[in-house]
């Protein structure tokens, strides 16, 4: 019998790729998004698919899903700094009110729910690399606090529903992910640099370029999410690429793929911006038998040319 999966934030970058993944595997996908930061163009190719149904719904509002649900993937939230700095209250509400609304739907359906947490819960980390036992270094009243604390609350209330209601939960701490369908103007490094290279504009680097990130190609991230959903592991688990790159080296790789004479323009590092970011994925390797397969250069080529 065909299983039904509810995906929130379905018109967003990762959410839309999850819709593709589950439709291809013959699940019936109920996709919901309020389109605050998501884009219907990300789902247009699925609109006539009999295994797909989209509803424009704000998860912080009161709503019901009539159909029986087997799995929920909760990915609704502004995710880029430009978005959550512009919409701080909405970001906090979707992490709190929205998450509890979705947890109640999971409880009603007695189904498995996977919630999208983030590497941002580690803040500007004092431990490197970051494993799941690290509590993080977050400034709750800093500019990034609205997103960091929304996701920390998401984890806490999800664990609360598991502990007190017996809900079957999964918590994915997702590190920097990239690929097709990222918005060019969302403020994140890879789409910004690709856009600047194409337009032969100078690359805008915040800080001195030595700060690091670990970039995971979307197909690898989605595969990790699916393996976590299908596991029986109920504690947080890192989903990300453990290969670390400086921001300057990222620029150089993009310049290799898109020949550019553009120079780097350095600007002040934003407050509380993490200096390093690298997941310890030993748990994912052990529990999920998962690790990323796509190198950064290969993934960037797929992002730019496919």
PDB file of C-alpha atoms in Angstrom:
ATOM      1  CA  UNK A   1       0.000   0.000   0.000  1.00  0.00           C
ATOM      2  CA  UNK A   2       1.290   3.456  -0.961  1.00  0.00           C
ATOM      3  CA  UNK A   3       2.651   5.449   1.984  1.00  0.00           C
ATOM      4  CA  UNK A   4       1.835   9.136   2.468  1.00  0.00           C
ATOM      5  CA  UNK A   5       4.442  11.687   3.498  1.00  0.00           C
ATOM      6  CA  UNK A   6       3.686  15.264   4.568  1.00  0.00           C
ATOM      7  CA  UNK A   7       6.498  17.743   3.782  1.00  0.00           C
ATOM      8  CA  UNK A   8       6.427  21.250   5.250  1.00  0.00           C
ATOM      9  CA  UNK A   9       8.508  24.005   3.659  1.00  0.00           C
ATOM     10  CA  UNK A  10       8.011  22.007   0.469  1.00  0.00           C
ATOM     11  CA  UNK A  11       8.527  24.903  -1.944  1.00  0.00           C
ATOM     12  CA  UNK A  12      11.924  25.730  -0.439  1.00  0.00           C
ATOM     13  CA  UNK A  13      15.342  24.547  -1.571  1.00  0.00           C
ATOM     14  CA  UNK A  14      15.711  21.312   0.428  1.00  0.00           C
ATOM     15  CA  UNK A  15      11.955  20.774   0.742  1.00  0.00           C
ATOM     16  CA  UNK A  16      11.401  20.709  -3.025  1.00  0.00           C
ATOM     17  CA  UNK A  17      14.215  18.194  -3.516  1.00  0.00           C
ATOM     18  CA  UNK A  18      12.630  16.012  -0.830  1.00  0.00           C
ATOM     19  CA  UNK A  19       9.329  16.156  -2.751  1.00  0.00           C
ATOM     20  CA  UNK A  20      11.136  14.907  -5.868  1.00  0.00           C
ATOM     21  CA  UNK A  21      12.856  12.146  -3.921  1.00  0.00           C
ATOM     22  CA  UNK A  22       9.680  10.757  -2.352  1.00  0.00           C
ATOM     23  CA  UNK A  23       7.528  11.063  -5.476  1.00  0.00           C
ATOM     24  CA  UNK A  24      10.157   9.087  -7.419  1.00  0.00           C
ATOM     25  CA  UNK A  25       9.934   6.387  -4.748  1.00  0.00           C
ATOM     26  CA  UNK A  26       6.174   6.122  -5.222  1.00  0.00           C
ATOM     27  CA  UNK A  27       5.106   7.818  -2.008  1.00  0.00           C
ATOM     28  CA  UNK A  28       2.062  10.079  -2.054  1.00  0.00           C
ATOM     29  CA  UNK A  29       3.436  13.513  -1.140  1.00  0.00           C
ATOM     30  CA  UNK A  30       1.353  16.183   0.576  1.00  0.00           C
ATOM     31  CA  UNK A  31       3.390  19.373   0.226  1.00  0.00           C
ATOM     32  CA  UNK A  32       2.650  22.489   2.277  1.00  0.00           C
ATOM     33  CA  UNK A  33       4.298  25.904   2.242  1.00  0.00           C
ATOM     34  CA  UNK A  34       3.150  29.453   2.961  1.00  0.00           C
ATOM     35  CA  UNK A  35       5.446  30.724   0.164  1.00  0.00           C
ATOM     36  CA  UNK A  36       7.024  33.314   2.474  1.00  0.00           C
ATOM     37  CA  UNK A  37      10.478  32.269   1.248  1.00  0.00           C
ATOM     38  CA  UNK A  38       9.577  29.232  -0.864  1.00  0.00           C
ATOM     39  CA  UNK A  39       8.826  29.407  -4.579  1.00  0.00           C
ATOM     40  CA  UNK A  40       6.166  27.467  -6.498  1.00  0.00           C
ATOM     41  CA  UNK A  41       8.512  27.242  -9.490  1.00  0.00           C
ATOM     42  CA  UNK A  42      10.483  24.679  -7.465  1.00  0.00           C
ATOM     43  CA  UNK A  43       7.448  22.361  -7.601  1.00  0.00           C
ATOM     44  CA  UNK A  44       5.885  23.183 -10.962  1.00  0.00           C
ATOM     45  CA  UNK A  45       7.204  19.986 -12.568  1.00  0.00           C
ATOM     46  CA  UNK A  46       5.258  17.941  -9.969  1.00  0.00           C
ATOM     47  CA  UNK A  47       1.902  19.728 -10.207  1.00  0.00           C
ATOM     48  CA  UNK A  48       0.305  17.170 -12.562  1.00  0.00           C
ATOM     49  CA  UNK A  49       1.812  14.138 -10.867  1.00  0.00           C
ATOM     50  CA  UNK A  50      -0.930  11.950  -9.318  1.00  0.00           C
ATOM     51  CA  UNK A  51       1.352  11.232  -6.353  1.00  0.00           C
ATOM     52  CA  UNK A  52       1.669  14.918  -5.436  1.00  0.00           C
ATOM     53  CA  UNK A  53      -0.627  17.504  -3.874  1.00  0.00           C
ATOM     54  CA  UNK A  54       0.314  21.047  -2.838  1.00  0.00           C
ATOM     55  CA  UNK A  55      -1.466  23.240  -0.279  1.00  0.00           C
ATOM     56  CA  UNK A  56      -0.556  26.837   0.548  1.00  0.00           C
ATOM     57  CA  UNK A  57      -0.646  26.647   4.342  1.00  0.00           C
ATOM     58  CA  UNK A  58       1.119  28.537   7.116  1.00  0.00           C
ATOM     59  CA  UNK A  59       2.139  25.951   9.727  1.00  0.00           C
ATOM     60  CA  UNK A  60       1.746  28.547  12.495  1.00  0.00           C
ATOM     61  CA  UNK A  61      -1.981  28.780  11.707  1.00  0.00           C
ATOM     62  CA  UNK A  62      -4.701  26.338  12.699  1.00  0.00           C
ATOM     63  CA  UNK A  63      -5.129  23.702   9.987  1.00  0.00           C
ATOM     64  CA  UNK A  64      -5.974  20.047   9.498  1.00  0.00           C
ATOM     65  CA  UNK A  65      -4.861  17.364   7.067  1.00  0.00           C
ATOM     66  CA  UNK A  66      -7.700  14.914   6.442  1.00  0.00           C
ATOM     67  CA  UNK A  67      -5.646  12.153   4.822  1.00  0.00           C
ATOM     68  CA  UNK A  68      -3.882   9.514   6.919  1.00  0.00           C
ATOM     69  CA  UNK A  69      -0.168  10.322   7.122  1.00  0.00           C
ATOM     70  CA  UNK A  70       2.664   7.816   7.553  1.00  0.00           C
ATOM     71  CA  UNK A  71       5.647  10.177   7.717  1.00  0.00           C
ATOM     72  CA  UNK A  72       6.228  13.893   8.269  1.00  0.00           C
ATOM     73  CA  UNK A  73       9.299  15.899   7.232  1.00  0.00           C
ATOM     74  CA  UNK A  74       9.172  19.314   8.920  1.00  0.00           C
ATOM     75  CA  UNK A  75      11.316  21.737   6.898  1.00  0.00           C
ATOM     76  CA  UNK A  76       9.288  24.947   7.183  1.00  0.00           C
ATOM     77  CA  UNK A  77      11.421  27.940   8.209  1.00  0.00           C
ATOM     78  CA  UNK A  78      13.290  30.889   6.765  1.00  0.00           C
ATOM     79  CA  UNK A  79      16.808  29.499   6.492  1.00  0.00           C
ATOM     80  CA  UNK A  80      19.140  32.132   5.051  1.00  0.00           C
ATOM     81  CA  UNK A  81      20.498  35.046   7.109  1.00  0.00           C
ATOM     82  CA  UNK A  82      18.873  37.594   4.780  1.00  0.00           C
ATOM     83  CA  UNK A  83      15.474  35.971   5.376  1.00  0.00           C
ATOM     84  CA  UNK A  84      15.553  35.387   9.113  1.00  0.00           C
ATOM     85  CA  UNK A  85      17.127  38.769   9.873  1.00  0.00           C
ATOM     86  CA  UNK A  86      14.279  40.362   7.897  1.00  0.00           C
ATOM     87  CA  UNK A  87      11.622  38.129   9.491  1.00  0.00           C
ATOM     88  CA  UNK A  88      12.750  37.460  13.069  1.00  0.00           C
ATOM     89  CA  UNK A  89       9.296  36.989  14.600  1.00  0.00           C
ATOM     90  CA  UNK A  90       8.077  34.740  11.794  1.00  0.00           C
ATOM     91  CA  UNK A  91      11.238  32.653  12.188  1.00  0.00           C
ATOM     92  CA  UNK A  92      10.687  32.221  15.926  1.00  0.00           C
ATOM     93  CA  UNK A  93       7.008  31.401  15.437  1.00  0.00           C
ATOM     94  CA  UNK A  94       7.586  28.716  12.821  1.00  0.00           C
ATOM     95  CA  UNK A  95      10.187  27.075  15.073  1.00  0.00           C
ATOM     96  CA  UNK A  96       7.865  27.144  18.073  1.00  0.00           C
ATOM     97  CA  UNK A  97       4.147  27.387  17.243  1.00  0.00           C
ATOM     98  CA  UNK A  98       4.601  25.828  13.805  1.00  0.00           C
ATOM     99  CA  UNK A  99       6.636  22.928  15.130  1.00  0.00           C
ATOM    100  CA  UNK A 100       4.108  22.125  17.848  1.00  0.00           C
ATOM    101  CA  UNK A 101       1.265  22.230  15.322  1.00  0.00           C
ATOM    102  CA  UNK A 102       3.119  19.686  13.185  1.00  0.00           C
ATOM    103  CA  UNK A 103       3.979  17.533  16.199  1.00  0.00           C
ATOM    104  CA  UNK A 104       0.278  17.400  17.084  1.00  0.00           C
ATOM    105  CA  UNK A 105      -0.531  16.200  13.559  1.00  0.00           C
ATOM    106  CA  UNK A 106       2.172  13.525  13.922  1.00  0.00           C
ATOM    107  CA  UNK A 107       0.688  12.462  17.255  1.00  0.00           C
ATOM    108  CA  UNK A 108      -2.834  12.301  15.812  1.00  0.00           C
ATOM    109  CA  UNK A 109      -1.597  10.091  12.955  1.00  0.00           C
ATOM    110  CA  UNK A 110       0.745   8.052  15.165  1.00  0.00           C
ATOM    111  CA  UNK A 111       3.402   8.544  12.511  1.00  0.00           C
ATOM    112  CA  UNK A 112       7.151   9.130  12.352  1.00  0.00           C
ATOM    113  CA  UNK A 113       8.239  12.773  12.173  1.00  0.00           C
ATOM    114  CA  UNK A 114      11.656  14.059  11.116  1.00  0.00           C
ATOM    115  CA  UNK A 115      12.396  17.675  12.005  1.00  0.00           C
ATOM    116  CA  UNK A 116      15.008  19.814  10.286  1.00  0.00           C
ATOM    117  CA  UNK A 117      17.404  21.237  12.808  1.00  0.00           C
ATOM    118  CA  UNK A 118      20.651  22.901  11.791  1.00  0.00           C
ATOM    119  CA  UNK A 119      24.362  23.217  12.429  1.00  0.00           C
ATOM    120  CA  UNK A 120      23.500  26.748  13.580  1.00  0.00           C
ATOM    121  CA  UNK A 121      22.467  25.336  16.954  1.00  0.00           C
ATOM    122  CA  UNK A 122      26.218  25.016  17.588  1.00  0.00           C
ATOM    123  CA  UNK A 123      26.568  28.795  17.128  1.00  0.00           C
ATOM    124  CA  UNK A 124      30.133  30.096  16.776  1.00  0.00           C
ATOM    125  CA  UNK A 125      31.597  26.815  18.039  1.00  0.00           C
ATOM    126  CA  UNK A 126      34.300  26.513  20.667  1.00  0.00           C
ATOM    127  CA  UNK A 127      34.694  22.821  19.807  1.00  0.00           C
ATOM    128  CA  UNK A 128      35.861  21.737  16.371  1.00  0.00           C
ATOM    129  CA  UNK A 129      34.671  19.671  14.594  1.00  0.00           C
ATOM    130  CA  UNK A 130      31.174  19.646  16.063  1.00  0.00           C
ATOM    131  CA  UNK A 131      29.646  16.396  17.273  1.00  0.00           C
ATOM    132  CA  UNK A 132      26.145  15.809  18.537  1.00  0.00           C
ATOM    133  CA  UNK A 133      27.176  15.986  22.201  1.00  0.00           C
ATOM    134  CA  UNK A 134      28.385  19.586  21.896  1.00  0.00           C
ATOM    135  CA  UNK A 135      25.836  22.042  23.368  1.00  0.00           C
ATOM    136  CA  UNK A 136      26.960  24.987  21.258  1.00  0.00           C
ATOM    137  CA  UNK A 137      27.996  28.604  21.738  1.00  0.00           C
ATOM    138  CA  UNK A 138      24.942  30.691  20.863  1.00  0.00           C
ATOM    139  CA  UNK A 139      24.180  34.312  21.694  1.00  0.00           C
ATOM    140  CA  UNK A 140      20.398  34.223  22.282  1.00  0.00           C
ATOM    141  CA  UNK A 141      20.003  37.988  21.877  1.00  0.00           C
ATOM    142  CA  UNK A 142      22.408  38.420  18.960  1.00  0.00           C
ATOM    143  CA  UNK A 143      21.185  38.976  15.387  1.00  0.00           C
ATOM    144  CA  UNK A 144      21.446  35.263  14.533  1.00  0.00           C
ATOM    145  CA  UNK A 145      19.730  34.223  17.770  1.00  0.00           C
ATOM    146  CA  UNK A 146      16.242  34.212  16.240  1.00  0.00           C
ATOM    147  CA  UNK A 147      17.168  31.323  13.943  1.00  0.00           C
ATOM    148  CA  UNK A 148      19.539  29.514  16.321  1.00  0.00           C
ATOM    149  CA  UNK A 149      17.102  29.575  19.224  1.00  0.00           C
ATOM    150  CA  UNK A 150      14.106  28.695  17.043  1.00  0.00           C
ATOM    151  CA  UNK A 151      15.906  25.523  16.015  1.00  0.00           C
ATOM    152  CA  UNK A 152      17.086  24.760  19.549  1.00  0.00           C
ATOM    153  CA  UNK A 153      13.476  25.075  20.711  1.00  0.00           C
ATOM    154  CA  UNK A 154      12.384  22.849  17.811  1.00  0.00           C
ATOM    155  CA  UNK A 155      14.735  20.133  19.070  1.00  0.00           C
ATOM    156  CA  UNK A 156      13.612  20.536  22.675  1.00  0.00           C
ATOM    157  CA  UNK A 157       9.869  20.380  22.020  1.00  0.00           C
ATOM    158  CA  UNK A 158      10.301  17.492  19.578  1.00  0.00           C
ATOM    159  CA  UNK A 159      12.186  15.554  22.238  1.00  0.00           C
ATOM    160  CA  UNK A 160       9.460  16.518  24.712  1.00  0.00           C
ATOM    161  CA  UNK A 161       6.774  14.954  22.513  1.00  0.00           C
ATOM    162  CA  UNK A 162       8.930  11.841  22.221  1.00  0.00           C
ATOM    163  CA  UNK A 163       9.550  11.592  25.977  1.00  0.00           C
ATOM    164  CA  UNK A 164       6.050  12.408  27.211  1.00  0.00           C
ATOM    165  CA  UNK A 165       3.847  11.181  24.352  1.00  0.00           C
ATOM    166  CA  UNK A 166       5.955   8.373  22.882  1.00  0.00           C
ATOM    167  CA  UNK A 167       6.060  10.071  19.468  1.00  0.00           C
ATOM    168  CA  UNK A 168       8.469   8.458  16.986  1.00  0.00           C
ATOM    169  CA  UNK A 169      10.916  11.267  16.147  1.00  0.00           C
ATOM    170  CA  UNK A 170      14.042  11.944  14.109  1.00  0.00           C
ATOM    171  CA  UNK A 171      16.194  15.093  14.435  1.00  0.00           C
ATOM    172  CA  UNK A 172      18.497  16.032  11.541  1.00  0.00           C
ATOM    173  CA  UNK A 173      21.149  18.666  12.247  1.00  0.00           C
ATOM    174  CA  UNK A 174      21.764  19.803   8.688  1.00  0.00           C
ATOM    175  CA  UNK A 175      25.014  21.552   7.778  1.00  0.00           C
ATOM    176  CA  UNK A 176      25.549  23.871   4.787  1.00  0.00           C
ATOM    177  CA  UNK A 177      23.820  22.361   1.762  1.00  0.00           C
ATOM    178  CA  UNK A 178      23.927  23.612  -1.827  1.00  0.00           C
ATOM    179  CA  UNK A 179      22.636  22.752  -5.294  1.00  0.00           C
ATOM    180  CA  UNK A 180      20.006  23.701  -7.858  1.00  0.00           C
ATOM    181  CA  UNK A 181      17.068  25.873  -6.708  1.00  0.00           C
ATOM    182  CA  UNK A 182      18.992  27.980  -4.205  1.00  0.00           C
ATOM    183  CA  UNK A 183      17.872  31.580  -4.590  1.00  0.00           C
ATOM    184  CA  UNK A 184      20.559  33.811  -6.083  1.00  0.00           C
ATOM    185  CA  UNK A 185      19.689  36.589  -3.630  1.00  0.00           C
ATOM    186  CA  UNK A 186      19.401  34.582  -0.394  1.00  0.00           C
ATOM    187  CA  UNK A 187      22.728  35.823   0.949  1.00  0.00           C
ATOM    188  CA  UNK A 188      24.466  32.463   1.245  1.00  0.00           C
ATOM    189  CA  UNK A 189      27.985  32.070  -0.054  1.00  0.00           C
ATOM    190  CA  UNK A 190      27.620  29.619  -2.938  1.00  0.00           C
ATOM    191  CA  UNK A 191      24.700  31.202  -4.858  1.00  0.00           C
ATOM    192  CA  UNK A 192      26.158  34.664  -4.205  1.00  0.00           C
ATOM    193  CA  UNK A 193      29.596  33.740  -5.556  1.00  0.00           C
ATOM    194  CA  UNK A 194      28.188  31.862  -8.566  1.00  0.00           C
ATOM    195  CA  UNK A 195      26.025  34.856  -9.453  1.00  0.00           C
ATOM    196  CA  UNK A 196      28.956  37.256  -9.027  1.00  0.00           C
ATOM    197  CA  UNK A 197      31.192  35.054 -11.204  1.00  0.00           C
ATOM    198  CA  UNK A 198      28.602  34.829 -13.976  1.00  0.00           C
ATOM    199  CA  UNK A 199      28.112  38.607 -13.946  1.00  0.00           C
ATOM    200  CA  UNK A 200      31.889  39.204 -13.655  1.00  0.00           C
ATOM    201  CA  UNK A 201      31.378  41.195 -10.480  1.00  0.00           C
ATOM    202  CA  UNK A 202      33.774  41.298  -7.548  1.00  0.00           C
ATOM    203  CA  UNK A 203      33.289  38.550  -4.966  1.00  0.00           C
ATOM    204  CA  UNK A 204      31.935  39.823  -1.653  1.00  0.00           C
ATOM    205  CA  UNK A 205      33.668  38.078   1.231  1.00  0.00           C
ATOM    206  CA  UNK A 206      32.826  38.888   4.849  1.00  0.00           C
ATOM    207  CA  UNK A 207      35.802  38.729   7.205  1.00  0.00           C
ATOM    208  CA  UNK A 208      39.263  37.863   5.897  1.00  0.00           C
ATOM    209  CA  UNK A 209      38.105  34.753   4.007  1.00  0.00           C
ATOM    210  CA  UNK A 210      39.826  32.316   6.369  1.00  0.00           C
ATOM    211  CA  UNK A 211      36.584  31.298   8.087  1.00  0.00           C
ATOM    212  CA  UNK A 212      35.491  27.801   7.079  1.00  0.00           C
ATOM    213  CA  UNK A 213      32.338  25.962   6.064  1.00  0.00           C
ATOM    214  CA  UNK A 214      31.618  22.367   5.096  1.00  0.00           C
ATOM    215  CA  UNK A 215      29.428  22.201   1.999  1.00  0.00           C
ATOM    216  CA  UNK A 216      27.224  19.192   1.240  1.00  0.00           C
ATOM    217  CA  UNK A 217      25.640  18.657  -2.190  1.00  0.00           C
ATOM    218  CA  UNK A 218      21.837  18.456  -2.088  1.00  0.00           C
ATOM    219  CA  UNK A 219      21.578  14.860  -3.360  1.00  0.00           C
ATOM    220  CA  UNK A 220      23.857  13.668  -0.548  1.00  0.00           C
ATOM    221  CA  UNK A 221      21.899  15.642   2.063  1.00  0.00           C
ATOM    222  CA  UNK A 222      18.561  14.232   0.872  1.00  0.00           C
ATOM    223  CA  UNK A 223      19.928  10.688   0.929  1.00  0.00           C
ATOM    224  CA  UNK A 224      21.115  11.217   4.511  1.00  0.00           C
ATOM    225  CA  UNK A 225      17.711  12.586   5.532  1.00  0.00           C
ATOM    226  CA  UNK A 226      15.946   9.585   4.004  1.00  0.00           C
ATOM    227  CA  UNK A 227      18.264   7.120   5.750  1.00  0.00           C
ATOM    228  CA  UNK A 228      17.686   8.891   9.063  1.00  0.00           C
ATOM    229  CA  UNK A 229      13.909   8.796   8.559  1.00  0.00           C
ATOM    230  CA  UNK A 230      14.065   5.061   7.914  1.00  0.00           C
ATOM    231  CA  UNK A 231      16.301   4.386  10.929  1.00  0.00           C
ATOM    232  CA  UNK A 232      15.054   3.993  14.484  1.00  0.00           C
ATOM    233  CA  UNK A 233      17.436   6.609  15.915  1.00  0.00           C
ATOM    234  CA  UNK A 234      15.611   9.249  17.977  1.00  0.00           C
ATOM    235  CA  UNK A 235      18.430  11.593  19.030  1.00  0.00           C
ATOM    236  CA  UNK A 236      19.979  14.404  16.955  1.00  0.00           C
ATOM    237  CA  UNK A 237      22.336  13.368  14.183  1.00  0.00           C
ATOM    238  CA  UNK A 238      24.604  15.511  11.987  1.00  0.00           C
ATOM    239  CA  UNK A 239      23.944  15.460   8.244  1.00  0.00           C
ATOM    240  CA  UNK A 240      26.738  17.271   6.443  1.00  0.00           C
ATOM    241  CA  UNK A 241      30.035  17.015   4.610  1.00  0.00           C
ATOM    242  CA  UNK A 242      33.109  16.701   6.875  1.00  0.00           C
ATOM    243  CA  UNK A 243      35.436  18.191   4.236  1.00  0.00           C
ATOM    244  CA  UNK A 244      36.183  21.752   5.358  1.00  0.00           C
ATOM    245  CA  UNK A 245      36.848  24.668   2.982  1.00  0.00           C
ATOM    246  CA  UNK A 246      37.799  28.275   3.651  1.00  0.00           C
ATOM    247  CA  UNK A 247      35.617  30.904   2.014  1.00  0.00           C
ATOM    248  CA  UNK A 248      38.608  32.051  -0.054  1.00  0.00           C
ATOM    249  CA  UNK A 249      39.199  28.529  -1.368  1.00  0.00           C
ATOM    250  CA  UNK A 250      35.494  28.309  -2.287  1.00  0.00           C
ATOM    251  CA  UNK A 251      35.869  31.467  -4.382  1.00  0.00           C
ATOM    252  CA  UNK A 252      38.913  29.979  -6.126  1.00  0.00           C
ATOM    253  CA  UNK A 253      37.059  26.754  -6.995  1.00  0.00           C
ATOM    254  CA  UNK A 254      34.161  28.747  -8.464  1.00  0.00           C
ATOM    255  CA  UNK A 255      36.634  30.891 -10.460  1.00  0.00           C
ATOM    256  CA  UNK A 256      38.108  27.671 -11.855  1.00  0.00           C
ATOM    257  CA  UNK A 257      34.666  26.547 -13.056  1.00  0.00           C
ATOM    258  CA  UNK A 258      33.492  29.984 -14.246  1.00  0.00           C
ATOM    259  CA  UNK A 259      36.554  31.860 -15.513  1.00  0.00           C
ATOM    260  CA  UNK A 260      36.479  35.292 -13.941  1.00  0.00           C
ATOM    261  CA  UNK A 261      38.845  38.204 -13.522  1.00  0.00           C
ATOM    262  CA  UNK A 262      36.824  39.428 -10.554  1.00  0.00           C
ATOM    263  CA  UNK A 263      38.692  40.265  -7.397  1.00  0.00           C
ATOM    264  CA  UNK A 264      37.611  39.759  -3.795  1.00  0.00           C
ATOM    265  CA  UNK A 265      36.075  42.670  -1.898  1.00  0.00           C
ATOM    266  CA  UNK A 266      36.405  42.135   1.844  1.00  0.00           C
ATOM    267  CA  UNK A 267      33.753  43.406   4.261  1.00  0.00           C
ATOM    268  CA  UNK A 268      33.370  43.261   8.021  1.00  0.00           C
ATOM    269  CA  UNK A 269      32.348  39.896   9.440  1.00  0.00           C
ATOM    270  CA  UNK A 270      28.747  40.031  10.764  1.00  0.00           C
ATOM    271  CA  UNK A 271      28.208  39.755  14.519  1.00  0.00           C
ATOM    272  CA  UNK A 272      28.336  36.169  15.866  1.00  0.00           C
ATOM    273  CA  UNK A 273      29.139  34.768  12.410  1.00  0.00           C
ATOM    274  CA  UNK A 274      30.776  31.336  12.936  1.00  0.00           C
ATOM    275  CA  UNK A 275      34.532  31.267  12.278  1.00  0.00           C
ATOM    276  CA  UNK A 276      34.580  27.514  11.687  1.00  0.00           C
ATOM    277  CA  UNK A 277      31.992  24.884  10.800  1.00  0.00           C
ATOM    278  CA  UNK A 278      32.670  21.194  10.277  1.00  0.00           C
ATOM    279  CA  UNK A 279      30.463  18.237  11.213  1.00  0.00           C
ATOM    280  CA  UNK A 280      31.675  15.137  12.957  1.00  0.00           C
ATOM    281  CA  UNK A 281      29.641  12.503  11.050  1.00  0.00           C
ATOM    282  CA  UNK A 282      30.906   9.383  12.816  1.00  0.00           C
ATOM    283  CA  UNK A 283      27.401   8.827  14.187  1.00  0.00           C
ATOM    284  CA  UNK A 284      25.820   9.071  10.720  1.00  0.00           C
ATOM    285  CA  UNK A 285      28.397   6.635   9.360  1.00  0.00           C
ATOM    286  CA  UNK A 286      27.739   4.185  12.175  1.00  0.00           C
ATOM    287  CA  UNK A 287      23.946   4.480  12.567  1.00  0.00           C
ATOM    288  CA  UNK A 288      22.888   5.293   8.999  1.00  0.00           C
ATOM    289  CA  UNK A 289      25.767   3.876   6.949  1.00  0.00           C
ATOM    290  CA  UNK A 290      25.814   7.276   5.254  1.00  0.00           C
ATOM    291  CA  UNK A 291      28.425   9.768   4.180  1.00  0.00           C
ATOM    292  CA  UNK A 292      28.528  12.307   1.320  1.00  0.00           C
ATOM    293  CA  UNK A 293      29.837  11.112  -2.043  1.00  0.00           C
ATOM    294  CA  UNK A 294      30.030  14.356  -4.023  1.00  0.00           C
ATOM    295  CA  UNK A 295      33.151  16.530  -3.967  1.00  0.00           C
ATOM    296  CA  UNK A 296      32.701  20.297  -3.772  1.00  0.00           C
ATOM    297  CA  UNK A 297      33.986  20.885  -7.315  1.00  0.00           C
ATOM    298  CA  UNK A 298      31.771  18.131  -8.740  1.00  0.00           C
ATOM    299  CA  UNK A 299      28.724  19.441  -6.856  1.00  0.00           C
ATOM    300  CA  UNK A 300      29.374  23.015  -7.981  1.00  0.00           C
ATOM    301  CA  UNK A 301      29.578  21.883 -11.604  1.00  0.00           C
ATOM    302  CA  UNK A 302      26.260  20.058 -11.227  1.00  0.00           C
ATOM    303  CA  UNK A 303      24.760  23.170  -9.611  1.00  0.00           C
ATOM    304  CA  UNK A 304      25.997  25.545 -12.319  1.00  0.00           C
ATOM    305  CA  UNK A 305      25.564  23.493 -15.507  1.00  0.00           C
ATOM    306  CA  UNK A 306      22.649  21.066 -14.942  1.00  0.00           C
TER     307      UNK A 306
END
